[in-house]
Short mmCIF file of C-alpha atoms in Angstrom, two decimals:
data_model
loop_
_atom_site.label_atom_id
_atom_site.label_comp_id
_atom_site.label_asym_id
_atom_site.label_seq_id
_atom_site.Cartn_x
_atom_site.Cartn_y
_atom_site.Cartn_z
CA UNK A 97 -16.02 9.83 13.97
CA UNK A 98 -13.24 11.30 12.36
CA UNK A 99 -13.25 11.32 8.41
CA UNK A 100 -9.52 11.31 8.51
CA UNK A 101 -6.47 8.97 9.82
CA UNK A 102 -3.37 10.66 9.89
CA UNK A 103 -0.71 8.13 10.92
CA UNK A 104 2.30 9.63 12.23
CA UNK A 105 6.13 8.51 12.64
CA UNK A 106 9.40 9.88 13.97
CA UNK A 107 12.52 9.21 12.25
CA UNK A 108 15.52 10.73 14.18
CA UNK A 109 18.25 11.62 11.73
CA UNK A 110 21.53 12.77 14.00
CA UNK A 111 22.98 16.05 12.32
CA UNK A 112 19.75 17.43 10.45
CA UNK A 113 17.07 19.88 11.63
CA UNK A 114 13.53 18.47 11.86
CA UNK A 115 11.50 18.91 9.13
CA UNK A 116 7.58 17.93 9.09
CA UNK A 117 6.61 15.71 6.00
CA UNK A 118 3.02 14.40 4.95
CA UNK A 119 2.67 11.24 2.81
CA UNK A 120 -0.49 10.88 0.16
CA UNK A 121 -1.32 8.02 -2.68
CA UNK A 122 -4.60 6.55 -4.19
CA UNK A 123 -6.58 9.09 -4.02
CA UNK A 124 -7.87 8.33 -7.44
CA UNK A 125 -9.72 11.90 -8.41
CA UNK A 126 -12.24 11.19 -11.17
CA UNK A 127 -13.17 14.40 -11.97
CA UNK A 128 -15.08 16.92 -14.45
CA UNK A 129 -15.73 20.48 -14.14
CA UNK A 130 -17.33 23.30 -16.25
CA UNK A 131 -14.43 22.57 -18.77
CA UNK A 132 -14.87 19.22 -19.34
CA UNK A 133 -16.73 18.03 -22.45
CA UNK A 134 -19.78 15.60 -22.00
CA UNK A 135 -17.22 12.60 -22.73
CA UNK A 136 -14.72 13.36 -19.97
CA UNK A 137 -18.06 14.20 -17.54
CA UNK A 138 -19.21 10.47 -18.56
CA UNK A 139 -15.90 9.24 -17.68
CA UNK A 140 -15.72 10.51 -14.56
CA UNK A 141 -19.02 9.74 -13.56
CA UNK A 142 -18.79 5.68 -14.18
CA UNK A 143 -15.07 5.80 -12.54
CA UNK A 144 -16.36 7.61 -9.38
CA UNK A 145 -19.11 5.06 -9.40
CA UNK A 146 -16.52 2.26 -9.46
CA UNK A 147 -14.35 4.02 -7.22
CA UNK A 148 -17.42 3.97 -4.37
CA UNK A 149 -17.54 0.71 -5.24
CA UNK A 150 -14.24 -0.76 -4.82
CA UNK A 151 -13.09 1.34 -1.93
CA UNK A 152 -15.08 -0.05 1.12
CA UNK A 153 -13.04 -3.64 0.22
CA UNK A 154 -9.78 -2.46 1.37
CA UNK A 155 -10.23 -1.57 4.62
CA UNK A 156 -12.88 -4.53 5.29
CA UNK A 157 -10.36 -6.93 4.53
CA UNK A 158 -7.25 -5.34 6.02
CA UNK A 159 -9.12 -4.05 9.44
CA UNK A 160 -9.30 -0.42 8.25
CA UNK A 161 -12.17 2.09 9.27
CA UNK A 162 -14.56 2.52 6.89
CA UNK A 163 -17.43 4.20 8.50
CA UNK A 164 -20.12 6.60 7.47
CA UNK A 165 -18.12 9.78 7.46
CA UNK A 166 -15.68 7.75 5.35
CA UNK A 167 -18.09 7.74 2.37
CA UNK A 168 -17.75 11.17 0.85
CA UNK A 169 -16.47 11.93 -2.54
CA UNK A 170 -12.97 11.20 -3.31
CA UNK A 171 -12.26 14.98 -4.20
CA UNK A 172 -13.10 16.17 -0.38
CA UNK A 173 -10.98 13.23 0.73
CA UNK A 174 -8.37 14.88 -1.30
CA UNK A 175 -9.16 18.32 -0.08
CA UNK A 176 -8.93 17.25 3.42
CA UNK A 177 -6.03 15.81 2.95
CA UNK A 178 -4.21 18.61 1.23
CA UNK A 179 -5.41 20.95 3.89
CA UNK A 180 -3.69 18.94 6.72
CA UNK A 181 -0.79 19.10 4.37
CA UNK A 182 -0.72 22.79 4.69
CA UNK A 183 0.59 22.10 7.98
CA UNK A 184 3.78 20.81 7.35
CA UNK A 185 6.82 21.31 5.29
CA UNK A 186 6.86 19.50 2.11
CA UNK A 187 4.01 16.87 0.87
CA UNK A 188 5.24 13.73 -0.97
CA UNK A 189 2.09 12.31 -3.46
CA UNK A 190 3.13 8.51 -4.13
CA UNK A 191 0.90 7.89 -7.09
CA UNK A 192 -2.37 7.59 -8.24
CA UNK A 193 -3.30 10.54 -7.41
CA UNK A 194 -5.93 10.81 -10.08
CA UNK A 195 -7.33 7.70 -11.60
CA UNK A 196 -6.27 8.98 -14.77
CA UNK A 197 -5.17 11.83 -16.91
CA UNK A 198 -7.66 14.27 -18.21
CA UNK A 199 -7.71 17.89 -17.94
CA UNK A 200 -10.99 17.43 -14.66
CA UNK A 201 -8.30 15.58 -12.78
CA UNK A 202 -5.50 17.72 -13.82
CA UNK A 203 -7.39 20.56 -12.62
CA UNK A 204 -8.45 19.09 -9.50
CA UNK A 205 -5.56 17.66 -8.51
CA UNK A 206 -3.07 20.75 -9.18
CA UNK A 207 -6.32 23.00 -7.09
CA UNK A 208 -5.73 21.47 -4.08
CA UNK A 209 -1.82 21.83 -4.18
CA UNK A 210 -2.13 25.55 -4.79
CA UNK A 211 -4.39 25.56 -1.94
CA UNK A 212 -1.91 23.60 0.18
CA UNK A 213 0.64 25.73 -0.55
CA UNK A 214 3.59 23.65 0.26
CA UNK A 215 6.75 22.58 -1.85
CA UNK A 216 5.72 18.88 -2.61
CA UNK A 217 6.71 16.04 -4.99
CA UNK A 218 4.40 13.31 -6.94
CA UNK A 219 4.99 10.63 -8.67
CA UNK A 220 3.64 8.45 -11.19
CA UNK A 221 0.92 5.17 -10.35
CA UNK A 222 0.20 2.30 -12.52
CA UNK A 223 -2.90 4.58 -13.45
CA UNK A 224 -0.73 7.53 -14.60
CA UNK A 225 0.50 7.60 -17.38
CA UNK A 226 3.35 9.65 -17.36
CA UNK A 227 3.05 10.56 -21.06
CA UNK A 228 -0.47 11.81 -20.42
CA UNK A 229 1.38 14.57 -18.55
CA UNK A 230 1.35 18.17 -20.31
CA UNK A 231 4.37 19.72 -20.69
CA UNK A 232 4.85 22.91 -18.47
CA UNK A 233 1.95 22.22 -15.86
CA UNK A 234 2.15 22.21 -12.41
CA UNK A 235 2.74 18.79 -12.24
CA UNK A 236 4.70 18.15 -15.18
CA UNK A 237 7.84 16.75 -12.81
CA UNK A 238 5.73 13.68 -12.70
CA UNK A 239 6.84 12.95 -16.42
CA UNK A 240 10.37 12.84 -15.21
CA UNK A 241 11.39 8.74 -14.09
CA UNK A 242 13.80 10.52 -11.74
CA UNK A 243 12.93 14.26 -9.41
CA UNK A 244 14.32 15.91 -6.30
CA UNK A 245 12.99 18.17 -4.35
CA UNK A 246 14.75 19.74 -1.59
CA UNK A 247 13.79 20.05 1.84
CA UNK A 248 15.40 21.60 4.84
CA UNK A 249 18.93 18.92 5.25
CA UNK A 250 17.49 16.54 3.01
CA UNK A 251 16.71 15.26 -0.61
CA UNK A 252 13.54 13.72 -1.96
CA UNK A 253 14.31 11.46 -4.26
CA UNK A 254 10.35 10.85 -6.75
CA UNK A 255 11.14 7.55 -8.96
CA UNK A 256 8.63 5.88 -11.32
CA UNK A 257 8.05 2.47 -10.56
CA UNK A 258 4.67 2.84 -11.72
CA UNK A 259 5.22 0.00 -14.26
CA UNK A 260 7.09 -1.77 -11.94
CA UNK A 261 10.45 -1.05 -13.70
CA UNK A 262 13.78 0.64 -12.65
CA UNK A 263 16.07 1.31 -15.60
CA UNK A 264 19.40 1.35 -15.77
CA UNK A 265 19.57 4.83 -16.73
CA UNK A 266 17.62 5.92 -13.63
CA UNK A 267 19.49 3.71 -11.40
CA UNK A 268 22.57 5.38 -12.50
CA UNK A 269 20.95 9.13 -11.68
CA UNK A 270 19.94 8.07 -8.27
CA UNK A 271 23.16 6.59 -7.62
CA UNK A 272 24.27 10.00 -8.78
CA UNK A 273 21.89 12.00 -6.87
CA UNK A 274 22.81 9.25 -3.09
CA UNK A 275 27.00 10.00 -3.93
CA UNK A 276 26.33 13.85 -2.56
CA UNK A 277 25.57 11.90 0.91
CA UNK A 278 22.57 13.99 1.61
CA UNK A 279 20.47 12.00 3.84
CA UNK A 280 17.40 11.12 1.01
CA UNK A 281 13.71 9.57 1.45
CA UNK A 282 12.97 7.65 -1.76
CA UNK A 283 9.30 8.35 -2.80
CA UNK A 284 7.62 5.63 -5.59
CA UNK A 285 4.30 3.82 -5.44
CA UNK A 286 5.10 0.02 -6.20
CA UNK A 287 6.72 -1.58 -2.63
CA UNK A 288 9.32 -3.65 -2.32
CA UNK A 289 8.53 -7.08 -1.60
CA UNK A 290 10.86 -8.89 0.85
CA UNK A 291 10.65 -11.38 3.78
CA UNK A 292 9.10 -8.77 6.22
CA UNK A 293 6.37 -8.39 4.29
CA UNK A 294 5.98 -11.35 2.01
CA UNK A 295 2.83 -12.73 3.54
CA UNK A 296 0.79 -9.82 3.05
CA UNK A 297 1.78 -8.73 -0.34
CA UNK A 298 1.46 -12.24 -1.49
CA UNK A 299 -2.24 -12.39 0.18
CA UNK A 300 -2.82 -8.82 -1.70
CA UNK A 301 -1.49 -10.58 -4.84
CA UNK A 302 1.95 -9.92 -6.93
CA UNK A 303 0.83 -7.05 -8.86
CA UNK A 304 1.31 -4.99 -5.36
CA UNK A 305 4.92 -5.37 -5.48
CA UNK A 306 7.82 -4.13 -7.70
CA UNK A 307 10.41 -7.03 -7.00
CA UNK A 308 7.90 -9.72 -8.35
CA UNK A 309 9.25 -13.20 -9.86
CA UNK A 310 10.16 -12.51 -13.39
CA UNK A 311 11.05 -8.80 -13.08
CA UNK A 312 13.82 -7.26 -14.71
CA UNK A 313 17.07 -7.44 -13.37
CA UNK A 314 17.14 -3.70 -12.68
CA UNK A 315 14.57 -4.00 -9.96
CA UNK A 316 17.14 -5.96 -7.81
CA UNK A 317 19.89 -3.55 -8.34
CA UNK A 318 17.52 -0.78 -7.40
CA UNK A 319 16.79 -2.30 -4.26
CA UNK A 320 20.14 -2.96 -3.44
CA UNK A 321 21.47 0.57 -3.97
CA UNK A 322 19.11 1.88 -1.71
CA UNK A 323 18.96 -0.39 0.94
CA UNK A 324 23.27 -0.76 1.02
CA UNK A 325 24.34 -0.33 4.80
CA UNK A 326 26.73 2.55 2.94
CA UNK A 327 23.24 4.32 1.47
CA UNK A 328 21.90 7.87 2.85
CA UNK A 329 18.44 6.91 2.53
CA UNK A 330 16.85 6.60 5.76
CA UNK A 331 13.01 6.11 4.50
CA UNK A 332 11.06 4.72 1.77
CA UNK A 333 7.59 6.18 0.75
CA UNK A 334 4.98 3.58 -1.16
CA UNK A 335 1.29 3.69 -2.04
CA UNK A 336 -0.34 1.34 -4.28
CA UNK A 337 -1.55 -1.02 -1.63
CA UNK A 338 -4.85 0.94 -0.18
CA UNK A 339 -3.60 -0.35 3.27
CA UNK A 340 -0.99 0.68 5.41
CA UNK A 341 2.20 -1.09 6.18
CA UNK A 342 5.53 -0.42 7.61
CA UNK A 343 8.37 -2.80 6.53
CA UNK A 344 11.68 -2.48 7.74
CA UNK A 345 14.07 -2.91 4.81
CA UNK A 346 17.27 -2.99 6.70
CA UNK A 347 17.92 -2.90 10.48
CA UNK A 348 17.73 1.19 10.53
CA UNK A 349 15.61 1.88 7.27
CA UNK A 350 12.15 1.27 6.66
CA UNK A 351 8.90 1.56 3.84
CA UNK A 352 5.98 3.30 5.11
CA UNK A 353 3.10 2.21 2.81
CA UNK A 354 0.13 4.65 2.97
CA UNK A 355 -3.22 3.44 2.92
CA UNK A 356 -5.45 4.72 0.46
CA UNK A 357 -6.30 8.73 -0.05
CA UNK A 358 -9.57 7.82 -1.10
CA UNK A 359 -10.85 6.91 1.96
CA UNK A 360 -9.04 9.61 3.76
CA UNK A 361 -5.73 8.10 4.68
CA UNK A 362 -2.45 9.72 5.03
CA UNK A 363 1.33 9.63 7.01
CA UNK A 364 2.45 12.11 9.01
CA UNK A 365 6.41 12.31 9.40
CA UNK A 366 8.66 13.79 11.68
CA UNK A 367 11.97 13.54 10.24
CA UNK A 368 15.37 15.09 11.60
CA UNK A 369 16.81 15.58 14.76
CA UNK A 370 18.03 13.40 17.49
CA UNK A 371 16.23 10.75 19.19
#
């Protein structure tokens, strides 16, 4: 069996070139290393331990496979993952990517996009904190609410939902960044909640999904900038649920949710071209 699902989708976009994109989140690297002192190495030990743990309960209760050559560490999960990512154009990291911020994960994490070798874009999850971030590393865009990256015809938009909050200042840079007309995927980890999808992010509970009852009034504006009839965006990248759904959040746009990384989960995308 395969230690690897690689789920793929084509979204023609009439008047852009294909361009090959690969989708990662959760892969939750606890890691030390021959830099780490014996308190990070402790740390990393009891999370990785939780981590194998925790993990097997996703995909048991959302009909996922979990097999045998599923239960390896979370670091060659990540390894594999970046190495399929070689293969493509761009890789888009929705959060979580390490289970927190130490210099073992840092290290780990920034290894394995080296090694991919690929322009790519992360952004924060609820276990990043963004502030944990060094300035000047290699992935010090993640402190930013609001990235780009380019790629091919289109624009990558990264915004930090990872507290499940959209300011007004970075609504007002992505409504910036949309008024170009580029076509634009949005990439964040928290998914947006709507009538699609309701019964399964309510069964997963509320803390899955950014537009939850009592969130701030940015969220809705958010939502509705990207999902306007008028918008460029023609896909939405989300993690945070370690399972996979697609939702369609308009007749012609839709949210691919990636399952989780640390079982070896990731989206392959095939986006440009004509139908």
């Amino acid at each position: 069996m395969e230690s690897m699902t690689v789920c793929t989708y084509r979204i023609p976009v009439p008047g852009t070139k294909p361009v090959r994109l690969f989708q990662i989140a959760d892969t939750h690297l606890a890691c030390a290393d021959s830099l780490s002192d014996p308190g990070e190495k402790a740390l990393a030990e009891k999370q990785t331990a939780a981590w194998e743990r925790v993990r097997p309960g996703f995909p048991q209760k959302y009909g996922e496979p979990f097999g045998k050559e599923r239960q390896i560490p979370a670091l060659q999960h990540y390894v594999n993952l970046m190495r399929r990512a070689s293969e493509g154009d761009a890789v888009v990291m929705c959060g979580d990517i390490m289970d927190y911020v130490s210099g073992g994960n840092l290290r780990a994490a920034e290894h394995g996009i080296r090694e991919c070798g690929k322009p790519f874009i992360a952004v924060c999850g609820n276990h990043e904190d963004p502030g944990d971030i060094p300035q000047g590393c290699l992935l010090s865009g993640m402190r930013d609410p609001v990235q780009t990256l380019q790629v091919g015809d289109f624009q990558i938009i990264g915004v930090d939902d990872s507290r499940r909050t959209v300011t007004k200042a970075m609504i007002s840079h992505i409504d910036s960044l949309l008024s170009s007309g580029r076509k634009t995927v949005i990439a964040m980890h928290t998914p947006v909640m709507n009538t699609a999808n309701r019964d399964i992010l309510t069964r997963a509970g509320a803390y899955y999904a950014l537009n939850y009852d009592g969130c701030p009034e940015g969220t809705a504006d958010f939502i509705d900038l990207i999902t306007d009839d008028a918008s460029p965006v023609v896909a939405v990248l989300t993690g945070h649920l370690h399972f996979g759904i697609v939702t369609p959040l308009r007749e012609d746009l839709y949210q691919y949710g990636v399952s989780q990384g640390i079982a070896g989960n990731m989206n392959e995308f095939i986006l440009g071209g004509e139908a």
